[in-house]
Amino acid sequence: MTTTPASDGVRCMVMRGGTSKGLYFVADDLPADTAARDAFLLSVMGSPDPRQIDGLGGAHPLTSKVAVVGPSSVEGADVDYLFLQVVVDRPVVTDQQNCGNILAGVGPFAVERGLVPVHPGEGDGEGAGEGDREAAAVRIHLVNTGGIATATVPLRDGRPRYGGDTAISGVPGTAAPIRLDFADTAGSSCGALLPTGNRVDRLGGIDVTLIDNGMPVVVMRAADLDITGYEAPAELEANDELRRRIEAIRLEAGPLMGLGDVTEATVPKLTMVAAPKDGGSISTRTFIPHRCHDAIGVLGAVSVATAALLDGTPAAAVLGPVDDGVVVVEHPTGTFDAAVEVVVGADGSVTVGRSGIIRTARKLMDGLVFPHEDLARRVATPEAP
């Protein structure tokens, strides 16, 4: 990283990944020291400030995200991807979770920055969703939790192709499809798919499923919390009693899931499920954890879909039609298709095969970002102890 980031700027690409938006950096362009890196990111995002008026953040958790991408540190992957959530109104940067939406932009970004060399005509685009156009398979090491995701990135003349005919709920218009295939995501944060060993635990007086298939989630029936599960996010956020109850459940779930005290953490997420209303498999409303999501996260949807495929769980009790292992997850702004393979052994043990989804991404801006000068000076020339 340059020693004068305020005056010279730092390379940064702004991308929409799925239904999120964030800043993408090459790892070597950021400070190596974690505290200095986090101070830099808080500055360029404009946190802590509810409006993030002095930075690039969008005043919402879904638009205050960062991807740090660099050469792979493990065998079998092309690049490392570290996800960082920059909290909007507190001076906090956390690496306690993955983000599958921001992941959708990692493959294109890696190609754009030359981290994954490709050549015109590489691949045949199979599975990318739009005929036999060229594509690249980018193997991405998920640094936050381990495991590898493979992103199939459409190309044109050896560069990412962003235009296309694929629509995803929560994003206006269409774009090129990016297929994400996950391996070994079960228990990536909690150490096990079902951290307590149970499909159902009782917390806060209701039945819940504590599950981690790439994202730690507490899954509950909406009706058990005296809501329908079809309310608008703003209505749920205004329900103080609901928020009190689910936060108490989240704090109790943290240690049970191996996450410790989660008072200041952004995981586990909280998803309330109901019977499908719009032709899908299951309806969801998700807190992430203190704001109600306008949609649902990629890996959150995968975890909820997995819970729904397990007999006896709260999600299974309201599950509607499932076609060929694809759980159509309804959320406030549309649907999300999650393809999950769940295998239950003779002894009742549960294993997960592949999980796959289709997302889109788009490059919004590429250039230099400038942190606040006072902070940049502290980062470049830290005070002596």
Short mmCIF file of C-alpha atoms in Angstrom, two decimals:
data_model
loop_
_atom_site.label_atom_id
_atom_site.label_comp_id
_atom_site.label_asym_id
_atom_site.label_seq_id
_atom_site.Cartn_x
_atom_site.Cartn_y
_atom_site.Cartn_z
CA MET A 1 0.00 0.00 0.00
CA THR A 2 1.21 3.52 -0.73
CA THR A 3 2.54 5.47 2.26
CA THR A 4 0.42 8.50 1.36
CA PRO A 5 -3.03 7.03 0.72
CA ALA A 6 -4.88 10.30 1.33
CA SER A 7 -3.07 12.17 -1.44
CA ASP A 8 -2.33 9.34 -3.86
CA GLY A 9 -5.42 7.19 -3.28
CA VAL A 10 -5.70 3.40 -3.19
CA ARG A 11 -6.93 1.17 -6.02
CA CYS A 12 -10.53 0.14 -5.46
CA MET A 13 -13.36 -1.30 -7.51
CA VAL A 14 -16.99 -0.80 -6.52
CA MET A 15 -19.15 -3.76 -7.54
CA ARG A 16 -22.65 -5.01 -7.05
CA GLY A 17 -22.47 -8.64 -6.05
CA GLY A 18 -25.89 -10.31 -5.96
CA THR A 19 -28.13 -8.12 -3.82
CA SER A 20 -25.23 -6.43 -2.01
CA LYS A 21 -22.73 -3.75 -2.97
CA GLY A 22 -19.19 -3.31 -1.76
CA LEU A 23 -15.60 -2.23 -2.24
CA TYR A 24 -13.16 -4.73 -3.78
CA PHE A 25 -9.44 -4.49 -3.07
CA VAL A 26 -6.35 -6.48 -4.00
CA ALA A 27 -4.87 -7.62 -0.68
CA ASP A 28 -1.46 -6.07 -1.36
CA ASP A 29 -3.06 -2.64 -1.80
CA LEU A 30 -4.23 -2.58 1.83
CA PRO A 31 -2.17 -2.24 5.04
CA ALA A 32 -0.78 -5.57 6.22
CA ASP A 33 -1.49 -4.69 9.85
CA THR A 34 -5.09 -5.64 10.74
CA ALA A 35 -5.75 -2.59 12.94
CA ALA A 36 -4.40 -0.22 10.28
CA ARG A 37 -6.41 -1.99 7.58
CA ASP A 38 -9.62 -1.74 9.58
CA ALA A 39 -9.03 1.94 10.34
CA PHE A 40 -8.52 2.57 6.64
CA LEU A 41 -11.73 0.72 5.71
CA LEU A 42 -13.78 2.56 8.33
CA SER A 43 -12.51 5.82 6.86
CA VAL A 44 -13.27 5.04 3.23
CA MET A 45 -16.72 3.68 4.12
CA GLY A 46 -17.51 6.67 6.35
CA SER A 47 -18.15 4.69 9.53
CA PRO A 48 -19.21 5.21 12.23
CA ASP A 49 -22.04 7.41 10.96
CA PRO A 50 -25.66 6.35 10.29
CA ARG A 51 -25.50 8.12 6.90
CA GLN A 52 -21.87 7.27 6.09
CA ILE A 53 -21.91 10.71 4.51
CA ASP A 54 -18.12 11.09 4.44
CA GLY A 55 -17.43 7.80 2.68
CA LEU A 56 -18.59 5.32 0.07
CA GLY A 57 -20.90 3.30 2.31
CA GLY A 58 -24.60 3.23 1.53
CA ALA A 59 -25.90 3.63 5.13
CA HIS A 60 -27.02 -0.01 5.26
CA PRO A 61 -25.26 -3.30 6.15
CA LEU A 62 -25.90 -4.58 2.61
CA THR A 63 -23.94 -1.70 1.09
CA SER A 64 -21.13 -1.48 3.65
CA LYS A 65 -19.12 -4.53 2.65
CA VAL A 66 -15.56 -5.24 1.54
CA ALA A 67 -13.87 -8.01 -0.45
CA VAL A 68 -10.12 -8.45 -0.10
CA VAL A 69 -8.78 -10.66 -2.89
CA GLY A 70 -5.29 -11.99 -3.49
CA PRO A 71 -3.32 -15.00 -4.70
CA SER A 72 -4.44 -18.24 -3.09
CA SER A 73 -2.74 -19.39 0.10
CA VAL A 74 -4.07 -22.95 -0.23
CA GLU A 75 -3.76 -25.72 -2.76
CA GLY A 76 -6.71 -26.21 -5.09
CA ALA A 77 -7.77 -22.56 -5.34
CA ASP A 78 -6.88 -19.66 -7.62
CA VAL A 79 -7.48 -16.78 -5.21
CA ASP A 80 -8.13 -15.99 -1.57
CA TYR A 81 -11.29 -14.04 -0.69
CA LEU A 82 -11.59 -12.39 2.71
CA PHE A 83 -14.97 -10.82 3.43
CA LEU A 84 -15.17 -7.90 5.84
CA GLN A 85 -18.38 -6.36 7.14
CA VAL A 86 -17.95 -2.68 7.99
CA VAL A 87 -20.55 -1.77 10.58
CA VAL A 88 -22.40 1.40 9.65
CA ASP A 89 -22.87 3.16 12.98
CA ARG A 90 -20.06 1.68 15.08
CA PRO A 91 -16.27 1.62 14.53
CA VAL A 92 -16.29 -2.13 13.90
CA VAL A 93 -14.92 -4.25 11.05
CA THR A 94 -15.69 -7.95 11.40
CA ASP A 95 -14.54 -11.08 9.59
CA GLN A 96 -16.83 -13.49 11.44
CA GLN A 97 -18.88 -14.55 8.42
CA ASN A 98 -18.83 -15.21 4.70
CA CYS A 99 -20.89 -13.23 2.22
CA GLY A 100 -22.14 -15.15 -0.79
CA ASN A 101 -23.51 -12.08 -2.53
CA ILE A 102 -20.20 -10.22 -2.48
CA LEU A 103 -18.63 -13.55 -3.49
CA ALA A 104 -20.46 -13.25 -6.81
CA GLY A 105 -18.19 -10.35 -7.75
CA VAL A 106 -14.91 -11.99 -6.70
CA GLY A 107 -14.45 -14.04 -9.88
CA PRO A 108 -14.92 -11.09 -12.24
CA PHE A 109 -12.74 -8.89 -10.02
CA ALA A 110 -9.96 -11.48 -10.00
CA VAL A 111 -10.04 -11.58 -13.80
CA GLU A 112 -10.15 -7.77 -14.03
CA ARG A 113 -7.06 -7.44 -11.82
CA GLY A 114 -5.12 -10.20 -13.60
CA LEU A 115 -5.09 -12.48 -10.56
CA VAL A 116 -6.56 -15.23 -12.74
CA PRO A 117 -5.13 -15.18 -16.27
CA VAL A 118 -7.64 -16.06 -18.97
CA HIS A 119 -7.49 -16.07 -22.73
CA PRO A 120 -10.08 -15.34 -25.40
CA GLY A 121 -11.99 -18.50 -26.18
CA GLU A 122 -11.27 -20.13 -22.80
CA GLY A 123 -14.02 -22.48 -21.62
CA ASP A 124 -17.36 -22.99 -23.26
CA GLY A 125 -19.69 -21.32 -20.77
CA GLU A 126 -21.36 -24.63 -19.87
CA GLY A 127 -23.70 -24.08 -16.96
CA ALA A 128 -23.31 -20.33 -17.09
CA GLY A 129 -26.86 -20.09 -18.39
CA GLU A 130 -26.47 -18.42 -21.76
CA GLY A 131 -25.44 -20.86 -24.45
CA ASP A 132 -21.87 -21.67 -25.37
CA ARG A 133 -20.18 -18.33 -24.80
CA GLU A 134 -16.71 -18.40 -23.28
CA ALA A 135 -16.37 -18.60 -19.51
CA ALA A 136 -13.74 -19.08 -16.80
CA ALA A 137 -13.98 -21.24 -13.70
CA VAL A 138 -12.42 -19.33 -10.81
CA ARG A 139 -11.72 -21.39 -7.69
CA ILE A 140 -12.08 -19.16 -4.64
CA HIS A 141 -10.74 -19.95 -1.17
CA LEU A 142 -13.16 -18.58 1.45
CA VAL A 143 -10.66 -17.24 3.97
CA ASN A 144 -13.24 -16.46 6.68
CA THR A 145 -14.33 -20.06 7.13
CA GLY A 146 -12.30 -22.27 4.80
CA GLY A 147 -13.73 -24.25 1.92
CA ILE A 148 -13.69 -23.47 -1.77
CA ALA A 149 -16.35 -22.03 -4.06
CA THR A 150 -16.12 -22.21 -7.82
CA ALA A 151 -17.44 -19.23 -9.74
CA THR A 152 -18.22 -19.69 -13.43
CA VAL A 153 -17.60 -16.24 -14.90
CA PRO A 154 -18.90 -15.36 -18.39
CA LEU A 155 -16.21 -13.78 -20.58
CA ARG A 156 -16.00 -11.84 -23.79
CA ASP A 157 -12.60 -11.54 -25.45
CA GLY A 158 -10.94 -12.67 -22.25
CA ARG A 159 -12.63 -10.11 -20.00
CA PRO A 160 -15.65 -10.43 -17.70
CA ARG A 161 -18.98 -10.03 -19.46
CA TYR A 162 -21.52 -8.21 -17.28
CA GLY A 163 -24.43 -7.85 -19.68
CA GLY A 164 -26.93 -10.68 -20.02
CA ASP A 165 -30.49 -11.88 -19.67
CA THR A 166 -30.47 -13.28 -16.11
CA ALA A 167 -32.67 -11.60 -13.52
CA ILE A 168 -32.36 -12.10 -9.77
CA SER A 169 -34.88 -10.89 -7.23
CA GLY A 170 -33.93 -7.65 -5.50
CA VAL A 171 -31.89 -6.30 -8.43
CA PRO A 172 -33.50 -4.27 -11.24
CA GLY A 173 -32.83 -5.32 -14.80
CA THR A 174 -30.77 -8.27 -15.99
CA ALA A 175 -27.10 -9.23 -16.18
CA ALA A 176 -24.82 -12.13 -17.06
CA PRO A 177 -25.23 -15.20 -14.85
CA ILE A 178 -22.49 -16.24 -12.45
CA ARG A 179 -22.83 -19.79 -11.15
CA LEU A 180 -21.49 -20.42 -7.65
CA ASP A 181 -20.84 -24.01 -6.55
CA PHE A 182 -19.90 -24.61 -2.93
CA ALA A 183 -17.97 -27.48 -1.40
CA ASP A 184 -17.32 -28.22 2.28
CA THR A 185 -19.42 -25.32 3.58
CA ALA A 186 -21.24 -27.39 6.22
CA GLY A 187 -20.04 -26.30 9.65
CA SER A 188 -17.61 -23.78 8.20
CA SER A 189 -18.16 -21.32 11.07
CA CYS A 190 -19.55 -23.54 13.81
CA GLY A 191 -17.62 -26.77 13.24
CA ALA A 192 -20.68 -28.82 12.33
CA LEU A 193 -23.78 -28.53 10.18
CA LEU A 194 -25.89 -28.89 13.33
CA PRO A 195 -23.64 -27.44 16.06
CA THR A 196 -25.65 -28.93 18.94
CA GLY A 197 -26.15 -32.26 17.19
CA ASN A 198 -29.89 -31.64 17.21
CA ARG A 199 -32.28 -30.80 14.43
CA VAL A 200 -34.43 -28.96 16.97
CA ASP A 201 -33.46 -27.04 20.10
CA ARG A 202 -35.74 -25.06 22.34
CA LEU A 203 -34.68 -21.46 22.97
CA GLY A 204 -36.76 -18.60 24.28
CA GLY A 205 -39.72 -20.95 24.66
CA ILE A 206 -39.90 -21.93 20.96
CA ASP A 207 -38.45 -24.62 18.70
CA VAL A 208 -35.48 -23.53 16.59
CA THR A 209 -32.91 -25.10 14.31
CA LEU A 210 -29.31 -24.01 14.79
CA ILE A 211 -27.59 -24.65 11.47
CA ASP A 212 -24.46 -23.70 9.55
CA ASN A 213 -24.21 -24.62 5.88
CA GLY A 214 -21.94 -21.70 5.03
CA MET A 215 -23.74 -19.19 7.28
CA PRO A 216 -24.74 -19.64 10.94
CA VAL A 217 -28.51 -19.20 11.11
CA VAL A 218 -31.21 -19.63 13.74
CA VAL A 219 -34.34 -20.83 11.92
CA MET A 220 -37.73 -20.34 13.60
CA ARG A 221 -41.39 -20.58 12.63
CA ALA A 222 -42.86 -17.10 12.24
CA ALA A 223 -46.13 -18.18 13.87
CA ASP A 224 -44.24 -19.15 17.06
CA LEU A 225 -43.19 -15.50 17.33
CA ASP A 226 -46.75 -14.21 16.85
CA ILE A 227 -46.18 -12.90 13.32
CA THR A 228 -47.32 -14.19 9.95
CA GLY A 229 -43.90 -14.19 8.28
CA TYR A 230 -45.24 -12.14 5.36
CA GLU A 231 -44.80 -8.67 6.90
CA ALA A 232 -42.71 -5.98 5.23
CA PRO A 233 -39.19 -5.54 6.67
CA ALA A 234 -40.00 -2.06 7.99
CA GLU A 235 -42.98 -3.42 9.91
CA LEU A 236 -40.84 -6.11 11.53
CA GLU A 237 -38.09 -3.63 12.41
CA ALA A 238 -40.70 -1.47 14.13
CA ASN A 239 -41.88 -4.44 16.23
CA ASP A 240 -39.87 -3.85 19.41
CA GLU A 241 -41.24 -6.92 21.20
CA LEU A 242 -40.27 -9.18 18.29
CA ARG A 243 -36.78 -7.71 18.13
CA ARG A 244 -36.34 -8.18 21.88
CA ARG A 245 -37.40 -11.83 21.69
CA ILE A 246 -35.26 -12.80 18.74
CA GLU A 247 -32.20 -11.00 20.08
CA ALA A 248 -32.53 -12.93 23.34
CA ILE A 249 -32.70 -16.14 21.29
CA ARG A 250 -29.64 -15.08 19.27
CA LEU A 251 -27.59 -14.38 22.38
CA GLU A 252 -28.53 -17.77 23.80
CA ALA A 253 -27.76 -19.49 20.49
CA GLY A 254 -24.26 -18.02 20.14
CA PRO A 255 -22.48 -20.20 22.71
CA LEU A 256 -24.51 -23.27 21.70
CA MET A 257 -23.30 -22.80 18.11
CA GLY A 258 -19.67 -22.48 19.18
CA LEU A 259 -19.64 -18.75 18.40
CA GLY A 260 -19.23 -17.57 21.99
CA ASP A 261 -20.65 -14.24 23.14
CA VAL A 262 -22.30 -12.78 20.03
CA THR A 263 -23.43 -9.50 21.59
CA GLU A 264 -21.20 -7.51 19.24
CA ALA A 265 -21.16 -10.07 16.41
CA THR A 266 -23.05 -10.08 13.12
CA VAL A 267 -23.77 -13.82 13.36
CA PRO A 268 -25.83 -15.88 13.75
CA LYS A 269 -28.49 -14.53 11.42
CA LEU A 270 -32.15 -15.00 12.39
CA THR A 271 -34.65 -16.35 9.86
CA MET A 272 -38.37 -16.71 10.48
CA VAL A 273 -40.12 -19.10 8.11
CA ALA A 274 -43.70 -19.58 6.96
CA ALA A 275 -45.52 -21.59 4.32
CA PRO A 276 -44.87 -20.35 0.78
CA LYS A 277 -47.19 -17.62 -0.43
CA ASP A 278 -46.07 -16.91 -3.99
CA GLY A 279 -45.45 -20.30 -5.58
CA GLY A 280 -42.11 -21.05 -3.91
CA SER A 281 -41.06 -23.66 -1.38
CA ILE A 282 -40.82 -21.58 1.81
CA SER A 283 -41.28 -17.95 2.85
CA THR A 284 -38.60 -16.15 4.88
CA ARG A 285 -37.95 -12.98 6.83
CA THR A 286 -34.35 -12.56 8.00
CA PHE A 287 -32.65 -10.28 10.54
CA ILE A 288 -28.91 -9.76 9.79
CA PRO A 289 -28.95 -9.63 12.83
CA HIS A 290 -30.50 -6.28 13.82
CA ARG A 291 -31.86 -5.04 10.50
CA CYS A 292 -34.49 -6.97 8.55
CA HIS A 293 -33.05 -7.99 5.18
CA ASP A 294 -34.93 -6.81 2.09
CA ALA A 295 -34.05 -10.20 0.56
CA ILE A 296 -31.89 -13.01 1.99
CA GLY A 297 -28.16 -13.69 1.79
CA VAL A 298 -26.75 -16.37 -0.50
CA LEU A 299 -25.32 -18.63 2.17
CA GLY A 300 -28.15 -17.75 4.54
CA ALA A 301 -30.59 -19.06 1.93
CA VAL A 302 -28.50 -22.21 1.51
CA SER A 303 -28.52 -22.82 5.27
CA VAL A 304 -32.29 -22.23 5.54
CA ALA A 305 -32.95 -24.50 2.55
CA THR A 306 -30.84 -27.21 4.19
CA ALA A 307 -32.82 -26.92 7.42
CA ALA A 308 -36.07 -27.18 5.46
CA LEU A 309 -34.95 -30.49 3.93
CA LEU A 310 -34.43 -32.07 7.36
CA ASP A 311 -37.51 -33.86 8.71
CA GLY A 312 -38.81 -32.62 12.03
CA THR A 313 -37.44 -29.09 11.87
CA PRO A 314 -39.53 -25.91 12.14
CA ALA A 315 -38.70 -25.15 8.50
CA ALA A 316 -39.72 -28.63 7.33
CA ALA A 317 -43.11 -28.12 9.00
CA VAL A 318 -43.96 -25.27 6.63
CA LEU A 319 -42.08 -26.45 3.54
CA GLY A 320 -44.01 -26.51 0.29
CA PRO A 321 -43.10 -28.12 -3.06
CA VAL A 322 -39.44 -28.87 -3.81
CA ASP A 323 -38.48 -29.81 -7.36
CA ASP A 324 -35.32 -31.88 -7.88
CA GLY A 325 -33.64 -30.65 -4.71
CA VAL A 326 -34.13 -26.96 -5.55
CA VAL A 327 -35.68 -25.05 -2.66
CA VAL A 328 -37.29 -21.83 -3.89
CA VAL A 329 -36.85 -19.45 -0.98
CA GLU A 330 -39.33 -16.58 -0.96
CA HIS A 331 -38.17 -13.31 0.59
CA PRO A 332 -39.55 -9.73 0.73
CA THR A 333 -38.40 -8.78 -2.78
CA GLY A 334 -38.76 -12.06 -4.67
CA THR A 335 -37.33 -15.56 -4.64
CA PHE A 336 -33.97 -17.29 -4.40
CA ASP A 337 -33.30 -20.77 -5.78
CA ALA A 338 -30.97 -22.90 -3.65
CA ALA A 339 -29.96 -26.35 -4.93
CA VAL A 340 -28.86 -28.48 -1.98
CA GLU A 341 -28.00 -32.18 -1.69
CA VAL A 342 -28.81 -33.57 1.77
CA VAL A 343 -28.01 -37.18 2.64
CA VAL A 344 -29.32 -38.76 5.84
CA GLY A 345 -27.48 -41.90 6.94
CA ALA A 346 -29.01 -44.99 8.50
CA ASP A 347 -27.86 -43.72 11.89
CA GLY A 348 -29.59 -40.40 11.33
CA SER A 349 -26.39 -38.51 10.57
CA VAL A 350 -26.72 -35.69 8.06
CA THR A 351 -24.20 -34.83 5.37
CA VAL A 352 -24.41 -32.21 2.67
CA GLY A 353 -23.22 -32.73 -0.88
CA ARG A 354 -22.94 -29.84 -3.26
CA SER A 355 -24.78 -26.56 -2.91
CA GLY A 356 -25.24 -24.33 -5.92
CA ILE A 357 -26.86 -21.03 -6.84
CA ILE A 358 -26.97 -18.49 -9.66
CA ARG A 359 -26.12 -14.84 -8.97
CA THR A 360 -25.16 -11.82 -11.06
CA ALA A 361 -22.61 -9.06 -10.53
CA ARG A 362 -21.70 -5.78 -12.16
CA LYS A 363 -18.68 -3.49 -12.11
CA LEU A 364 -19.89 -0.03 -11.06
CA MET A 365 -16.66 1.96 -10.70
CA ASP A 366 -12.93 1.39 -10.92
CA GLY A 367 -10.39 3.88 -9.70
CA LEU A 368 -8.88 5.30 -6.52
CA VAL A 369 -10.45 5.76 -3.10
CA PHE A 370 -9.22 8.44 -0.70
CA PRO A 371 -9.41 8.01 3.09
CA HIS A 372 -9.73 10.90 5.51
CA GLU A 373 -6.37 12.69 5.65
CA ASP A 374 -6.06 12.64 9.46
CA LEU A 375 -6.71 8.90 9.60
CA ALA A 376 -4.43 8.24 6.65
CA ARG A 377 -1.56 10.00 8.42
CA ARG A 378 -2.10 7.87 11.54
CA VAL A 379 -2.10 4.70 9.42
CA ALA A 380 1.02 5.67 7.45
CA THR A 381 2.98 6.89 10.49
CA PRO A 382 1.58 5.20 13.60
CA GLU A 383 2.43 6.74 16.95
CA ALA A 384 5.37 5.22 18.79
CA PRO A 385 4.40 3.05 21.77
#
